[in-house]
XYZ file of C-alpha atoms in Angstrom:
429
model
C 16.024 0.565 -29.251
C 19.182 -1.440 -28.522
C 20.999 -2.742 -31.557
C 22.437 -6.229 -31.799
C 25.655 -5.097 -30.151
C 23.677 -3.371 -27.396
C 21.867 -6.552 -26.407
C 24.659 -7.508 -24.045
C 23.278 -4.996 -21.545
C 19.659 -6.060 -21.909
C 17.912 -6.881 -18.622
C 21.029 -7.360 -16.497
C 18.880 -6.686 -13.437
C 16.285 -9.313 -14.228
C 16.150 -13.048 -13.506
C 17.461 -15.368 -16.185
C 19.877 -12.917 -17.790
C 23.630 -13.106 -18.296
C 25.409 -10.617 -16.038
C 28.935 -9.358 -16.458
C 31.754 -11.032 -14.496
C 31.708 -8.375 -11.747
C 27.933 -8.779 -11.232
C 27.793 -12.583 -11.649
C 26.094 -14.443 -8.829
C 24.132 -11.446 -7.606
C 20.358 -11.477 -7.238
C 18.096 -8.746 -8.539
C 19.712 -5.507 -7.404
C 18.825 -1.926 -6.726
C 16.472 -1.923 -3.726
C 17.183 1.273 -1.783
C 16.053 2.370 1.679
C 16.561 5.770 3.273
C 15.945 5.397 6.987
C 15.539 8.776 8.638
C 18.462 10.471 6.880
C 18.875 14.187 7.581
C 21.380 16.894 6.718
C 22.247 20.397 7.928
C 24.743 22.943 6.692
C 26.044 25.729 8.961
C 23.286 25.028 11.439
C 20.519 25.174 8.807
C 18.532 22.006 8.216
C 18.258 21.349 4.489
C 16.813 17.836 4.782
C 14.573 16.740 7.604
C 14.541 13.041 8.572
C 13.608 11.313 5.338
C 12.164 7.818 5.042
C 11.922 6.270 1.564
C 11.761 2.743 0.197
C 12.575 2.325 -3.489
C 12.066 -1.044 -5.152
C 14.597 -2.716 -7.429
C 13.952 -1.772 -11.052
C 11.787 1.228 -10.168
C 11.936 4.606 -11.885
C 11.664 6.865 -8.848
C 11.690 10.663 -9.137
C 12.458 13.187 -6.401
C 10.588 16.378 -7.241
C 10.499 19.786 -5.632
C 11.265 23.479 -6.054
C 14.747 24.934 -5.683
C 16.046 24.500 -2.147
C 13.693 21.643 -1.322
C 16.473 19.145 -0.550
C 16.205 16.937 -3.619
C 19.834 17.301 -4.770
C 21.012 16.847 -1.173
C 19.115 13.558 -1.133
C 20.914 12.426 -4.284
C 24.306 13.475 -2.893
C 23.659 11.432 0.253
C 22.794 8.335 -1.791
C 25.847 8.767 -4.018
C 28.156 9.227 -1.055
C 29.338 12.729 -1.959
C 28.227 13.879 1.480
C 27.399 12.031 4.703
C 24.089 12.241 6.581
C 24.003 13.805 10.023
C 21.653 11.052 11.157
C 19.918 8.001 9.763
C 21.075 5.226 7.475
C 20.994 4.258 3.792
C 20.672 0.631 2.719
C 21.329 -0.733 -0.755
C 20.039 -4.266 -1.204
C 19.855 -4.641 2.559
C 23.403 -3.481 3.377
C 24.293 -0.093 4.820
C 26.372 2.059 2.483
C 26.873 5.034 4.801
C 30.592 5.631 5.189
C 31.495 3.845 1.972
C 33.304 6.010 -0.605
C 31.303 6.743 -3.767
C 33.484 4.494 -5.939
C 32.599 1.451 -3.831
C 28.842 1.918 -3.767
C 28.209 0.489 -7.261
C 26.092 3.515 -8.156
C 26.153 5.340 -11.489
C 25.601 9.094 -11.625
C 24.566 11.371 -14.504
C 24.792 15.109 -13.807
C 23.096 17.990 -15.562
C 26.406 19.193 -17.042
C 27.362 15.567 -17.937
C 30.909 16.020 -16.482
C 32.642 14.587 -19.570
C 36.425 14.788 -19.828
C 36.961 17.388 -22.580
C 40.376 15.994 -23.607
C 39.146 12.395 -23.966
C 37.183 11.124 -26.926
C 33.855 9.350 -26.611
C 35.412 5.892 -26.383
C 37.751 6.908 -23.555
C 35.043 8.797 -21.671
C 32.743 5.792 -21.690
C 35.496 3.286 -20.906
C 36.947 5.341 -18.039
C 34.814 3.655 -15.347
C 35.996 0.213 -16.480
C 39.635 1.228 -16.764
C 39.807 2.501 -13.175
C 38.266 -0.791 -12.066
C 41.049 -2.742 -13.752
C 38.919 -4.411 -16.416
C 41.067 -5.988 -19.163
C 41.446 -3.928 -22.337
C 39.744 -6.449 -24.606
C 36.668 -6.403 -22.390
C 36.731 -2.607 -22.258
C 36.747 -2.462 -26.036
C 33.780 -4.801 -26.423
C 31.731 -3.263 -23.613
C 32.269 0.314 -24.753
C 31.069 -0.587 -28.229
C 28.044 -2.350 -26.748
C 27.236 0.629 -24.534
C 27.505 3.090 -27.410
C 25.253 0.896 -29.533
C 22.770 0.845 -26.669
C 22.477 4.662 -26.693
C 22.677 5.016 -30.483
C 26.217 6.400 -30.785
C 27.923 3.789 -32.930
C 30.559 5.483 -35.082
C 31.137 8.352 -32.626
C 33.964 6.661 -30.720
C 36.724 9.112 -31.711
C 34.822 12.372 -31.382
C 35.643 14.795 -28.586
C 32.804 16.132 -26.382
C 33.102 19.561 -28.037
C 32.227 17.921 -31.360
C 28.909 16.579 -30.026
C 25.462 18.110 -29.623
C 23.879 18.428 -26.192
C 21.768 15.347 -26.756
C 24.775 13.317 -27.875
C 26.751 14.407 -24.816
C 23.866 13.293 -22.642
C 23.960 9.872 -24.300
C 27.718 9.599 -23.696
C 27.197 10.405 -20.019
C 24.458 7.785 -19.834
C 26.604 5.135 -21.526
C 29.439 5.882 -19.108
C 27.079 5.559 -16.151
C 25.598 2.199 -17.165
C 28.690 0.491 -18.604
C 29.787 -1.008 -15.282
C 26.219 -2.209 -14.618
C 25.503 -0.311 -11.397
C 22.834 -1.376 -8.946
C 21.308 2.107 -9.107
C 21.519 4.990 -11.552
C 21.245 8.502 -10.062
C 20.303 11.337 -12.402
C 20.441 14.988 -11.327
C 18.314 16.997 -13.808
C 20.198 15.483 -16.771
C 17.843 16.979 -19.370
C 17.558 20.445 -17.876
C 19.982 22.121 -20.292
C 18.319 20.785 -23.462
C 15.665 22.433 -25.610
C 12.085 21.259 -25.221
C 11.822 19.010 -28.287
C 15.083 17.215 -27.559
C 14.147 16.917 -23.902
C 10.846 15.238 -24.784
C 12.608 12.857 -27.172
C 15.207 11.873 -24.595
C 12.560 11.373 -21.922
C 11.056 8.616 -24.054
C 14.468 7.117 -24.858
C 15.547 7.153 -21.221
C 12.354 5.505 -20.022
C 12.611 2.814 -22.697
C 16.255 2.209 -21.808
C 15.373 1.898 -18.122
C 12.687 -0.669 -18.902
C 15.070 -2.590 -21.155
C 17.843 -2.757 -18.582
C 15.636 -3.072 -15.500
C 17.977 -0.761 -13.592
C 16.729 1.273 -10.629
C 16.747 5.002 -11.418
C 16.515 7.785 -8.856
C 15.773 10.881 -10.894
C 16.001 14.386 -9.424
C 14.094 17.162 -11.172
C 12.087 20.331 -10.597
C 10.096 19.743 -13.796
C 6.653 18.408 -12.865
C 5.778 17.273 -16.390
C 9.047 15.374 -16.685
C 8.495 13.564 -13.393
C 4.859 12.784 -14.172
C 5.588 11.343 -17.619
C 8.560 9.148 -16.702
C 8.146 7.905 -13.141
C 6.691 4.835 -11.516
C 6.480 6.856 -8.293
C 7.363 10.373 -7.200
C 8.505 11.825 -3.877
C 7.698 15.509 -3.457
C 9.877 17.628 -1.166
C 9.433 21.164 0.139
C 11.823 22.964 2.484
C 13.595 19.685 3.175
C 10.413 17.896 4.222
C 8.717 14.993 2.454
C 5.190 16.008 1.387
C 3.931 12.930 -0.460
C 5.046 9.726 -2.181
C 2.895 8.088 -4.803
C 2.213 7.216 -8.410
C 1.830 10.236 -10.731
C -1.923 9.790 -11.070
C -2.421 9.528 -7.304
C -0.380 12.658 -6.650
C -2.256 14.678 -9.256
C -5.754 13.469 -8.490
C -5.413 12.962 -4.713
C -2.792 15.421 -3.416
C -1.894 14.967 0.243
C -1.908 18.677 1.043
C -2.256 22.111 -0.468
C 1.410 22.425 -1.364
C 1.304 19.273 -3.491
C -1.979 20.373 -5.059
C -0.570 23.750 -6.064
C 2.881 22.506 -7.084
C 1.687 19.755 -9.410
C -0.133 21.140 -12.419
C -2.228 24.284 -12.700
C -4.595 25.009 -9.834
C -7.465 27.249 -8.839
C -7.224 27.769 -5.064
C -9.722 29.685 -2.957
C -10.678 30.276 0.669
C -14.125 29.060 1.702
C -16.311 28.211 4.679
C -18.567 25.198 5.058
C -22.182 26.368 4.939
C -24.127 23.077 4.784
C -23.049 19.480 5.435
C -25.735 16.850 4.823
C -23.658 13.669 5.095
C -23.164 13.107 1.362
C -22.027 16.528 0.179
C -21.093 19.950 1.496
C -21.861 23.450 0.343
C -18.950 25.853 0.575
C -19.293 29.616 0.518
C -16.421 31.380 -1.256
C -18.178 34.749 -1.024
C -21.528 36.022 0.183
C -23.130 35.006 -3.104
C -20.963 32.160 -4.443
C -21.453 28.568 -3.381
C -19.505 25.456 -4.447
C -20.728 21.904 -3.846
C -18.214 19.169 -3.040
C -18.490 15.519 -2.104
C -18.760 15.114 1.665
C -15.303 14.412 3.137
C -16.706 13.342 6.508
C -14.455 15.628 8.539
C -15.772 19.091 7.641
C -18.072 20.837 10.119
C -20.500 23.649 9.435
C -18.691 26.960 9.846
C -15.219 25.485 9.332
C -12.758 27.446 7.203
C -11.176 25.440 4.353
C -9.177 25.821 1.158
C -10.685 24.661 -2.124
C -8.784 23.297 -5.142
C -10.234 22.959 -8.636
C -8.132 21.870 -11.605
C -8.554 23.970 -14.772
C -9.528 20.948 -16.868
C -12.320 20.105 -14.380
C -14.128 23.364 -15.114
C -16.781 23.138 -17.829
C -17.592 26.292 -19.795
C -20.570 26.840 -22.047
C -21.045 29.776 -24.379
C -24.821 29.382 -24.040
C -25.555 31.353 -20.859
C -29.345 31.319 -21.156
C -31.036 30.250 -17.947
C -27.847 30.633 -15.925
C -28.008 32.799 -12.783
C -25.979 35.981 -13.217
C -23.536 35.119 -10.439
C -22.410 32.006 -12.363
C -21.747 33.765 -15.662
C -18.050 34.591 -16.127
C -16.378 37.141 -18.339
C -13.489 35.817 -20.415
C -10.653 38.208 -19.602
C -8.219 36.299 -21.799
C -8.601 33.340 -24.159
C -5.284 31.810 -25.194
C -5.268 29.370 -28.105
C -2.501 26.805 -27.503
C -3.120 24.384 -30.346
C -4.445 21.377 -28.460
C -6.388 23.478 -25.960
C -7.806 26.900 -25.162
C -6.793 28.348 -21.822
C -9.272 30.904 -20.454
C -8.811 33.396 -17.656
C -12.300 33.925 -16.247
C -13.699 36.530 -13.886
C -16.929 35.913 -11.983
C -19.217 38.713 -10.738
C -17.929 38.182 -7.183
C -14.442 39.166 -8.370
C -13.043 35.635 -8.200
C -10.732 34.688 -11.068
C -10.419 31.169 -12.432
C -8.367 29.461 -15.095
C -10.207 26.926 -17.253
C -8.579 24.634 -19.795
C -10.808 23.460 -22.652
C -9.415 20.665 -24.827
C -12.376 19.662 -26.985
C -12.389 21.406 -30.356
C -16.176 21.614 -30.328
C -16.328 22.894 -26.731
C -13.648 25.525 -27.365
C -15.397 26.965 -30.415
C -16.579 30.486 -29.757
C -14.290 31.096 -26.788
C -12.735 34.525 -27.221
C -11.455 37.362 -25.102
C -14.360 39.547 -24.038
C -16.941 36.769 -24.314
C -19.160 35.355 -21.591
C -19.615 31.749 -20.471
C -21.548 29.731 -17.939
C -19.262 27.832 -15.585
C -19.890 24.453 -13.908
C -17.987 21.653 -12.211
C -18.660 18.145 -10.855
C -18.648 17.870 -7.036
C -16.230 14.919 -7.234
C -13.611 17.159 -8.871
C -13.455 19.556 -5.923
C -10.625 19.004 -3.427
C -10.998 20.470 0.050
C -8.113 21.075 2.461
C -8.025 22.269 6.042
C -7.332 25.980 6.309
C -3.772 26.757 7.465
C -3.237 27.254 11.166
C -4.262 30.749 12.172
C -6.893 31.113 9.433
C -9.717 29.827 11.612
C -12.215 32.391 12.853
C -14.298 32.062 15.975
C -17.438 33.311 14.293
C -19.497 31.419 11.759
C -19.852 34.132 9.170
C -19.270 33.197 5.545
C -16.219 34.415 3.714
C -16.989 38.014 2.814
C -14.088 38.790 0.491
C -13.558 37.237 -2.962
C -11.211 34.295 -2.883
C -7.825 34.718 -4.438
C -8.566 32.652 -7.528
C -5.583 31.093 -9.281
C -2.603 30.769 -7.006
C 1.043 30.134 -7.843
C 2.794 27.000 -6.521
C 4.533 27.161 -3.211
C 2.212 28.261 -0.370
C 1.508 26.449 2.835
C 3.554 23.240 2.623
C 2.236 20.594 4.973
C -1.406 21.743 4.986
C -3.427 18.606 5.631
C -6.203 17.491 3.300
C -9.771 17.570 4.552
C -10.814 15.231 1.764
C -9.673 13.719 -1.509
C -12.813 14.429 -3.533
C -13.177 10.840 -4.712
C -16.962 10.626 -4.767
C -18.773 9.506 -7.837
C -21.349 12.270 -8.296
C -22.017 13.133 -11.922
C -24.416 16.039 -11.388
C -22.764 19.301 -12.353
C -23.035 22.319 -10.081
C -22.228 25.822 -11.113
C -19.158 27.455 -9.645
C-alpha cells in the first residue's frame, strides 16, 4: 500500500486527480492500438499482422511459448524496433517512427537494467534528470516513488546491496516516476523464486489499480497471466490465437493450442458416433464413448479432438455397479497438499490426469488403487480434427487416444464447440 509520501502518484490516470506538470491538461491516457503490425528478421516472419486494442488503465498480458512473438510485440510498442507493416497508436496518435524516449512509455525488463554504479536514488531519478526536471522536484518525486514501492530508507544503497525483489521495486519506481501513459513489462518476475514472485504479483496488481496506469505485461507463465490480467492475448509462432478474459480463455478456448497451452489438459482423438440435436456421443476407441453437449456443427462420422480438464473428472473409489471399461487403475497418485493429482489408465489403454481437490473425495486415492471415472457433458470441449486427420470411412477410432498431451500442438485448430451446455447428468468416461 502507498504511504503518505506515495500518495502523490495515486490515480494519476483517473479523472479528478492532480497530475504532474508534464502530464497536466491531458485526459485519461494509455489507450493502445496495434493495427496490423508485423515483423520479420532475415526473411523469417516472427510476428504476423497483429491487431490489438488495449483500453486505458487495463492490465493486458501477452502470453505464449518461447519464440511466439510476444517480446517482439513489446519491442515494437516501446520503439526499440520498427514494424515492417502496420501502425501503432497511443491515445489516437501514431507513434511509429518516434524514438523510444519520446513515446512516454515506461519499460521494466527481466534483468531490471539498473545502473550498477548509481545508488537507488540516482537510478530512480535518472528518467527525470534526462528530461530536465528541476532538482528539487526530482528529490521530492524520487522519495514519493520509493515510498510507493516500499523502499523508503534505501536511497543510498547500490543495486548490488539489494535483493532481487528490492531491485525489481527500484526498476518499477524508475519506470513510473515520470508518469508514463503505458508501462511495458517483459517477464519482470521471471528471475525470482516462487514465493517472492507470488508476493510481487499481488503488489504489482495492487499498484496498477492504485495508479490506473495501462500495463502491457509479457510472460510465458500461464498462472502469472491468469492471476494478474484483465485480458490476455495468446500468441503462437507469431500468430494471435485468442484474446479474452482469463476465465473465458480457460473455459472457452478458441482452438486446441489455447486449450492445451493454458492449464493441464487431457486431449484425445475421437469420432462422432451419434448426434441427436442436444448431445453427441464420441467414440475414442471401439469400446469407449464420451458424451458431450451438442455443438451444432458436428456430423456423424466426423473426426474431432476432445479436451477434458483434470479438475472436471470425477473419481469414486466405490466401483460397484460400474462397467469394467469405465474403471481406471491409478498408476500414480501424487499428494500436493491442496489436491491429489492422479494418473489414470483405462482398460482401453487411454491415460488421463485427474485433479481431486476435496479432502473427502481424495481420501483413499493411492497408487495401485481403482476408481470409477465420470464427467459432465458440459465440461467436454470438442475441436475440429486438424487438416489431414479426416478419414473417408465412417469407422470409429480403433486405437487408444493419446491421453494427456503436452502444450504446443496444432496451433490454429478451430473449435467445433465451446461445451457451454447446462447438463448436470454425469456420464462415465
